[in-house]
Coordinates of C-alpha atoms and ligand atoms in Angstrom, one line a residue:
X1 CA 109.2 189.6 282.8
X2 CA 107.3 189.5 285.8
X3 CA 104.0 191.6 287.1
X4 CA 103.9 192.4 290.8
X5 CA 100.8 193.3 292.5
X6 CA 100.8 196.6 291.9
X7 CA 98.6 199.0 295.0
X8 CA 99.1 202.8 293.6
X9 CA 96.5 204.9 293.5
X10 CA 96.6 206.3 289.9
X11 CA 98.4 205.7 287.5
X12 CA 97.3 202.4 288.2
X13 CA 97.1 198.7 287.6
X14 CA 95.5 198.0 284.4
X15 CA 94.8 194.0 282.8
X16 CA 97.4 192.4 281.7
X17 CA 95.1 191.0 278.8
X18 CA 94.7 195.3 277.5
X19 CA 98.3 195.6 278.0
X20 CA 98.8 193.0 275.8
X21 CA 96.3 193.7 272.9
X22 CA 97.9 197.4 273.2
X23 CA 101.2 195.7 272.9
X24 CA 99.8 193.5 270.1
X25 CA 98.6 197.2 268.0
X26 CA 101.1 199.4 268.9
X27 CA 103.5 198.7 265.8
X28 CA 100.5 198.2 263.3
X29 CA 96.9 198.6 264.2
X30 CA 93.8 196.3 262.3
X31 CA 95.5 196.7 259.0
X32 CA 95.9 200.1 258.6
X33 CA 99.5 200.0 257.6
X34 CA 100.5 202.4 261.1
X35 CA 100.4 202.4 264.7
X36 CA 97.3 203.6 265.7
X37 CA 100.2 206.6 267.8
X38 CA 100.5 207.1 263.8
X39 CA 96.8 208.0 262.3
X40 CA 94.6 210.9 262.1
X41 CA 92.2 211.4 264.4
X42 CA 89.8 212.1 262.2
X43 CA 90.6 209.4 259.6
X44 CA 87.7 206.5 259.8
X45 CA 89.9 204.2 261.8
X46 CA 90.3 206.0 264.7
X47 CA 87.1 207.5 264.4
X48 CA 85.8 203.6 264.8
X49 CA 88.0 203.2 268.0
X50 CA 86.4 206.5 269.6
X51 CA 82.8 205.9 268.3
X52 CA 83.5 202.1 270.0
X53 CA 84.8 203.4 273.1
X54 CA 82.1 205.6 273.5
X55 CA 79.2 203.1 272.9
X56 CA 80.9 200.6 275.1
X57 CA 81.0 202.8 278.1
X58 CA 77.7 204.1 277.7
X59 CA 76.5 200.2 277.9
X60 CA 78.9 199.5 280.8
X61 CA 77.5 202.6 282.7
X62 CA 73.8 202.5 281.3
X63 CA 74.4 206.4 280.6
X64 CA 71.2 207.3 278.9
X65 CA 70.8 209.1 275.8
X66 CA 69.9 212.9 277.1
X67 CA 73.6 212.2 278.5
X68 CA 76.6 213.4 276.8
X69 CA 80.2 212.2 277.2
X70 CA 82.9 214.1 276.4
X71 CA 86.6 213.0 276.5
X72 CA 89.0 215.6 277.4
X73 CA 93.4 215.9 278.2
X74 CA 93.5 218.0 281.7
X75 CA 92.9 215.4 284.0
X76 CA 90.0 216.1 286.5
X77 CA 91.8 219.0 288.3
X78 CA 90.9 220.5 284.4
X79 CA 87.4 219.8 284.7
X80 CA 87.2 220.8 288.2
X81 CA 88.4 223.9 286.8
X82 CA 85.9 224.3 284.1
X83 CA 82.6 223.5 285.7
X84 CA 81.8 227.3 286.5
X85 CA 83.1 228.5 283.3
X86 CA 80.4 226.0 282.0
X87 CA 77.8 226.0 284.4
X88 CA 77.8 228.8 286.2
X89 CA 76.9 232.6 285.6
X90 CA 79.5 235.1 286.9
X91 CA 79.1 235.4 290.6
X92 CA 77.1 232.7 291.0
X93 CA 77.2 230.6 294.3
X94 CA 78.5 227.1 294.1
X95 CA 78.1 224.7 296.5
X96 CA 80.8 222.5 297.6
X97 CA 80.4 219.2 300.1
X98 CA 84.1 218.5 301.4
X99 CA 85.1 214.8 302.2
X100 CA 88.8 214.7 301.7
X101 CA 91.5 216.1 300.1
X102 CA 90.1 216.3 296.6
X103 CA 87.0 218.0 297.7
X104 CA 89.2 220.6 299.1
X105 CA 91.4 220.6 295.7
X106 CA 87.9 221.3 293.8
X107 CA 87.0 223.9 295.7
X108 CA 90.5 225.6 295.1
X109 CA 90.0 225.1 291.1
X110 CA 86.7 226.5 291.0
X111 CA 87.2 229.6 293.4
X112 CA 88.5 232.2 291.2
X113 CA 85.9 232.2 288.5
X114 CA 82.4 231.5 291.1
X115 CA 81.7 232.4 294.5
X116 CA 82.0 228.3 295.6
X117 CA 80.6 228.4 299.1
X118 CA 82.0 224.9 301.6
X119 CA 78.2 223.3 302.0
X120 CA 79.5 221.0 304.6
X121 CA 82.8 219.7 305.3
X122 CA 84.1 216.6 307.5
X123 CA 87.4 218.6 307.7
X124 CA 87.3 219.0 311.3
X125 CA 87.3 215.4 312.3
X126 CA 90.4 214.9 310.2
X127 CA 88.2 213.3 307.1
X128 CA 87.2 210.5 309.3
X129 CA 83.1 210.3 308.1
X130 CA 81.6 212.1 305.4
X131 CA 79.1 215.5 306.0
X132 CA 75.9 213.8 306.2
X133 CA 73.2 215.6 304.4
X134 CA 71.7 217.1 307.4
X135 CA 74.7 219.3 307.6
X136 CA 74.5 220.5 303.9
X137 CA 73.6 224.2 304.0
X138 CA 73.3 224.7 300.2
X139 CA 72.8 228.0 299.1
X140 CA 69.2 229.0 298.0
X141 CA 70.8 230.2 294.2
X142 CA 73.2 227.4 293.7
X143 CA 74.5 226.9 290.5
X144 CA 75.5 223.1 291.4
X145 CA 76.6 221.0 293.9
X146 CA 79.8 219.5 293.8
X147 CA 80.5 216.0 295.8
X148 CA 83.4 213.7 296.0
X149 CA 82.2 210.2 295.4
X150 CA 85.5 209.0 296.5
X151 CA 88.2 210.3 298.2
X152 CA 91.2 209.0 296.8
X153 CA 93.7 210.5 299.9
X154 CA 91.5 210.0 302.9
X155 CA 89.6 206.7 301.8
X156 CA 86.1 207.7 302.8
X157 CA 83.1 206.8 299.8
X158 CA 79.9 208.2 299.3
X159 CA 78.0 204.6 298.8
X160 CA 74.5 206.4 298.3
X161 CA 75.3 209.9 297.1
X162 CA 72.3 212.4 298.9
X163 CA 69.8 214.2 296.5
X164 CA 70.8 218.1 296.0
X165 CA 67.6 219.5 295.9
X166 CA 67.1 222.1 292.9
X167 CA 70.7 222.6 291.8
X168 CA 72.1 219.7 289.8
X169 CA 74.8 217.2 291.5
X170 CA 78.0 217.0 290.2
X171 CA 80.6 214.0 291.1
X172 CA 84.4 213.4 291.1
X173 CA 83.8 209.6 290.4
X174 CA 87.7 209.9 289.5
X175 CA 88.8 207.3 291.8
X176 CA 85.5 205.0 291.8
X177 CA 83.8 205.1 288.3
X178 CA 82.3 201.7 287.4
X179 CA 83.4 200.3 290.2
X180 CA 79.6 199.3 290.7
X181 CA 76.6 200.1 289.5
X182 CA 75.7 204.0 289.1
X183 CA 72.2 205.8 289.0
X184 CA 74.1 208.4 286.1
X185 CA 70.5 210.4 286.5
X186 CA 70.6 211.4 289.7
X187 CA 73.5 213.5 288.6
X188 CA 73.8 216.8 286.5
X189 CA 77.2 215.6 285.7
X190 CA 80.0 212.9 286.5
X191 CA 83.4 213.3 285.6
X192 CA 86.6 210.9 285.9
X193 CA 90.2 210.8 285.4
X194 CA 90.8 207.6 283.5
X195 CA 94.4 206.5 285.0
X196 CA 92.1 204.4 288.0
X197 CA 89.6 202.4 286.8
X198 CA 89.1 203.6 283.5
X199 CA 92.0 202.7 281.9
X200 CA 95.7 205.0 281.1
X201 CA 96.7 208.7 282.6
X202 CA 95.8 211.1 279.5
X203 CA 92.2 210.9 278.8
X204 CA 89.3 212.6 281.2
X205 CA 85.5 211.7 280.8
X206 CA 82.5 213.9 281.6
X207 CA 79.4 212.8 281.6
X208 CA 77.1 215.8 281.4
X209 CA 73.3 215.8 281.1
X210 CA 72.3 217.8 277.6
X211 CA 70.3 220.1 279.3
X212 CA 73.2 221.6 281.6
X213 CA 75.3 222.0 277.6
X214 CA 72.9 224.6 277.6
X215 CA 73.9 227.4 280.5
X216 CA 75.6 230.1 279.1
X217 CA 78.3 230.2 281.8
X218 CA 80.7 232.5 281.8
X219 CA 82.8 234.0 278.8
X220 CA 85.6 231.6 277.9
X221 CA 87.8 230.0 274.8
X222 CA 86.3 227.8 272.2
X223 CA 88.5 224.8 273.5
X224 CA 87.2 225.0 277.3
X225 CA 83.6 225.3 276.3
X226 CA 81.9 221.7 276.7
X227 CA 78.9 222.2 274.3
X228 CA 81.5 223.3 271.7
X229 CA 83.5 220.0 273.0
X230 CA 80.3 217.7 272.7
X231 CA 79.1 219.3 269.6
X232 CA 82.9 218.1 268.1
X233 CA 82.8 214.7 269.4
X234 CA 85.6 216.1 271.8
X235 CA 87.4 216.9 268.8
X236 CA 87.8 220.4 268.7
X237 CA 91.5 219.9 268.5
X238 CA 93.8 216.9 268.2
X239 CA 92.4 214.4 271.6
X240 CA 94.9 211.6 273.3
X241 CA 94.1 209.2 270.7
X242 CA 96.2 206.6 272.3
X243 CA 95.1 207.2 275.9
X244 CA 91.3 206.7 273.8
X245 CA 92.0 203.8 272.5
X246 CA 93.7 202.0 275.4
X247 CA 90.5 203.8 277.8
X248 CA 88.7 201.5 275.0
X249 CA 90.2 198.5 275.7
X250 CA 89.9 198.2 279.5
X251 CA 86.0 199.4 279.5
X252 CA 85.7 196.6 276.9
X253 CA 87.7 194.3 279.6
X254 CA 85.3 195.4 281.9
X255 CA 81.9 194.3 279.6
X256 CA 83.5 190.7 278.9
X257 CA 84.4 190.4 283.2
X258 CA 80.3 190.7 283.9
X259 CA 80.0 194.3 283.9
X260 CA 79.6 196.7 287.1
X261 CA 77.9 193.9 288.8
X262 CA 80.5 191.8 288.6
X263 CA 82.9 194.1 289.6
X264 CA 80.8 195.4 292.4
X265 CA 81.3 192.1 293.7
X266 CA 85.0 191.4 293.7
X267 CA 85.5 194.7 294.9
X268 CA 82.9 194.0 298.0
X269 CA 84.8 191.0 298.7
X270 CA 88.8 192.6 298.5
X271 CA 87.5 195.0 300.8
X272 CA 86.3 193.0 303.0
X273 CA 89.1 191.2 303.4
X274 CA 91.6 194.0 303.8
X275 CA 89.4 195.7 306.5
X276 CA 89.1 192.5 308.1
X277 CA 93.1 192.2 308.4
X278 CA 93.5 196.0 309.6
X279 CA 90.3 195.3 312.7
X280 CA 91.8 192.1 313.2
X281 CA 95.3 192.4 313.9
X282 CA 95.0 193.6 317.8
X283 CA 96.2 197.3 316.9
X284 CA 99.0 196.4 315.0
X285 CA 97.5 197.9 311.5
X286 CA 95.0 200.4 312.0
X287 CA 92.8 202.2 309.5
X288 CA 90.8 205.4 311.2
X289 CA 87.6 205.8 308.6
X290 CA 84.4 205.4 310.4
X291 CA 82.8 201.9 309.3
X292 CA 80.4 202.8 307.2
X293 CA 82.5 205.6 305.1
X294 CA 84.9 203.7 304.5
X295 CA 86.6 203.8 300.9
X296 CA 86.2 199.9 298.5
X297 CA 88.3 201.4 296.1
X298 CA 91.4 203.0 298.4
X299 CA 92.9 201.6 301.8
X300 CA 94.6 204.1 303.8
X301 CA 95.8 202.1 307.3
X302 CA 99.1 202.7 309.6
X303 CA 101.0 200.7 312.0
X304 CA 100.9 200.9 315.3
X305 CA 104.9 201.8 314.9
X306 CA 105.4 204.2 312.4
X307 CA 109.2 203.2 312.6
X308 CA 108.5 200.1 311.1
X309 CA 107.2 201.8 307.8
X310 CA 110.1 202.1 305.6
X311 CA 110.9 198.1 306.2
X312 CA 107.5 197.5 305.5
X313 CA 107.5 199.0 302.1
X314 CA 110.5 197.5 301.5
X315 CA 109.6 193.9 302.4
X316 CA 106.7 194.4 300.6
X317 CA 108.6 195.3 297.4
X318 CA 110.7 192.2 298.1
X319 CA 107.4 189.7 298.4
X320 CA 106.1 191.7 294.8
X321 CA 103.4 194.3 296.2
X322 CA 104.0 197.2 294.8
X323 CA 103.4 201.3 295.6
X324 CA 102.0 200.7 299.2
X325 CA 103.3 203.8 300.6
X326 CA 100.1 206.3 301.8
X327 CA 100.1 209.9 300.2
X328 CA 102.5 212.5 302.0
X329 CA 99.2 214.1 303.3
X330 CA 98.3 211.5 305.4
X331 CA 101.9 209.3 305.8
X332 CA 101.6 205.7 306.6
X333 CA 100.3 203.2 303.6
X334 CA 97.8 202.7 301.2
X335 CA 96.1 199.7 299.1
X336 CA 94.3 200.7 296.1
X337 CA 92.0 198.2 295.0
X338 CA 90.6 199.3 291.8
X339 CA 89.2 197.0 289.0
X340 CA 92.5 195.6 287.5
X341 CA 93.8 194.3 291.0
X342 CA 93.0 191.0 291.3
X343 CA 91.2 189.3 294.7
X344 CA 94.7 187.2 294.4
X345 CA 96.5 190.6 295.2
X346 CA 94.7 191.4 298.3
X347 CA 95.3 188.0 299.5
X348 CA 98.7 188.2 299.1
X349 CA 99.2 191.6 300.8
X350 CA 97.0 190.4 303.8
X351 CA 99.3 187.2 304.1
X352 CA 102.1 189.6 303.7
X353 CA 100.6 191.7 306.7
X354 CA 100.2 188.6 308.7
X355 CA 103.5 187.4 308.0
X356 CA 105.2 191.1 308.5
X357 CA 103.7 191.2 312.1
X358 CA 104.2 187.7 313.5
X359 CA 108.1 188.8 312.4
X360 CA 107.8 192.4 313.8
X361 CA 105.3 191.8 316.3
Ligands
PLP1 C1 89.2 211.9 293.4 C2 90.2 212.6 292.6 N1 89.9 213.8 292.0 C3 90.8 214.4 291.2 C4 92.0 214.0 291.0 C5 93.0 214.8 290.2 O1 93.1 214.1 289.0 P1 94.1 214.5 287.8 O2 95.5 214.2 288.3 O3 93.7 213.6 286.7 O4 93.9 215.9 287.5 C6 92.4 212.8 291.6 C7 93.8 212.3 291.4 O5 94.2 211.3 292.0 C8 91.5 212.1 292.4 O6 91.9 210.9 293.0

C-alpha cells in the first residue's frame, strides 16, 4: 500500500490514524455484533457515536451552549439553499458579500425563494482581494448576511470576518472550519461541508444560534425545517450514520493534535512556505491573490508557461503529490492544505517545484 500526498480540495486528505480506526470498525464496531454501516440510528450505540461527535466538536470549536448544531446530507450547496426558507420571511432582502466562486454559488441557491441583494462583490478584479467592509451596502431590512470565509476556487480568506451590523452573519466555513480558532458568536450561523477539514463527503454541519431556530421563515417541508432538525437531534429521518461517525473520528484527531491552536499553527507555517516558493521563484510559479487575502487553506498558483501544466501534473503524480490540478474555473493548479496534510507534504511539493523548474526552467 502506499499513501501519496494527496492536494485536492474536497474530498480530501483525511489521517491515516481515522482511516485506520474506521478500517479497524467497519466489520464489527465496540462489540455490538455489526458494522456500525449495520445499526440503527436510533439504537444506543449509535446514538453514543452522534451524542460523542457532537460534544467533541462543540469543545474543539468552543461553540457555546445557546448554539445548536445540526448535521445534515445535502452538502453546503443544501444549506445554502435552505437559509431563506429558515431565516427569512417571504420577500425579504438578503444580503450577500461575494469573494469567489462560492459566494456567487450561494447567491444562486438562495435567489428563488428571497430577494438576495450582492452587498459587495470583488468580482470585478477577477476575485483577487476580498470587498472590504467599506464597500458593504447592506440593506436596511436584511434578513442576514451571508459571507464566504473561504473561497475554496479563488483562494482568498476572510482572516477577521467584518461585523454585520443588525442582521445576523452567516458563514460558509466549508473549506476552513477549525482550521484555527473561531469567535462562533459573532455569527448568527456557520455552516460546513465536512469532506475538508471535517472529516468524509456525506455529512453537513450548521451551527445556528437558538434564537435564529426561532423565525418563522417561509412555508416549507418538515425535513428542511432546522428547528424541526435540531429539535430531532438531526434525526428527523435516517442521517449518514457512517459519514457521523468517521466526522467523529477526525474532530477527535483534531482534540488529541492540540486543538485549533495547534492546527492554526501548522497551517501558518505550510502556508508560508508554499507562498514563499510561488514569490520566490523569479516568475516561474505565480499566484495572483493580494497578500493579505490570501487563502491558508487552498493554493491556487500558475506557471509562467501554461504548456508546461499537463507534465507538471504528471511529474507530480510520478514523485506521489496527488490532485494538483486548479479547478476548470480558474485552470492552472492548486494545493489544498487542510488539516490532514502534513507540513512533510508541502515540503515535498515545494522541493518538487524547485526540482520541476531547475529541469524546465
Ligand atoms: C466554500 C464552499 N462552499 C460550498 C461548497 C459546496 O459544497 P457541497 O459540495 O458539499 O455542496 C464547497 C465545495 O467545495 C465549498 O468549497
Amino acid at each position: 500500500m502506499s499513501r501519496d500526498f494527496n492536494f485536492s480540495p474536497g474530498p480530501s486528505m483525511l489521517p491515516e490514524s481515522v482511516l485506520r480506526q474506521a478500517q479497524a470498525t467497519m466489520l464489527e464496531f465496540d462489540g455490538c455484533g455489526a458494522s456500525i454501516l449495520e445499526i440503527s440510528h436510533r439504537g444506543a450505540d449509535f446514538l453514543a457515536v452522534a451524542r460523542q461527535a457532537e460534544a467533541d466538536l462543540r469543545r474543539l470549536l468552543s461553540i457555546p451552549d445557546d448554539y445548536a448544531v445540526i448535521f445534515t446530507a445535502g452538502g453546503a450547496t443544501t444549506v445554502q439553499a435552505l437559509l431563506p426558507l429558515n431565516f427569512a420571511a417571504p420577500g425579504q432582502a438578503a444580503d450577500y458579500v461575494v469573494s469567489g466562486h462560492w459566494g456567487k454559488t450561494a447567491l444562486k441557491q438562495a435567489a428563488p425563494c428571497v430577494d438576495a441583494r450582492i452587498a459587495a462583490s470583488s468580482e470585478a478584479g477577477g476575485f483577487h482581494d476580498l470587498p472590504g467592509r467599506a464597500q458593504w451596502r447592506l440593506s436596511a431590512d436584511a434578513a442576514y448576511v451571508h459571507v464566504t470565509a473561504n473561497e475554496t476556487i479563488h483562494g482568498v480568506e476572510w482572516r477577521d470576518i467584518p461585523e454585520s451590523g443588525n442582521a445576523p452573519l452567516i458563514a460558509d466555513f466549508s473549506s476552513s472550519i477549525a482550521s484555527e480558532p473561531l469567535d462562533v458568536t459573532k455569527f448568527g450561523a456557520i455552516y460546513a461541508g465536512a469532506q475538508k477539514n471535517l472529516g468524509p463527503v456525506g455529512i453537513t454541519v450548521l451551527i445556528v444560534r437558538r434564537d435564529l431556530l426561532q423565525r418563522d421563515g417561509q412555508p416549507r417541508a418538515p425535513i428542511l425545517d432546522y428547528r424541526a432538525q435540531a429539535a430531532s437531534e438531526s434525526m428527523l429521518n435516517t442521517p449518514p450514520s457512517w459519514n457521523w461517525y468517521v466526522l467523529g473520528l477526525t474532530v477527535k484527531w483534531m482534540l488529541d493534535e492540540g486543538g485549533v491552536e495547534e492546527f492554526a499553527r501548522r497551517n501558518a507555517r505550510k502556508a508560508a512556505l508554499l507562498y514563499a516558493a510561488i514569490d520566490g521563484s523569479g516568475g516561474y510559479y505565480r499566484n495572483e491573490v493580494v497578500a493579505s487575502a490570501r487563502s491558508r487553506m487552498n493554493v491556487p498558483f500558475f506557471l509562467h508557461d501554461p504548456a508546461l501544466d499537463t507534465v507538471f501534473l504528471a511529474e507530480a503524480r510520478q514523485a506521489g503529490l496527488l490532485a494538483l490540478k486548479g479547478h476548470r474555473v480558474l485552470g492552472g493548479m492548486r494545493a489544498s492544505l487542510y488539516n490532514a496534510m502534513p507540513e512533510a507534504g508541502v515540503q515535498a511539493l515545494v522541493d518538487f517545484m524547485q526540482e520541476f523548474q531547475t529541469r524546465h526552467g
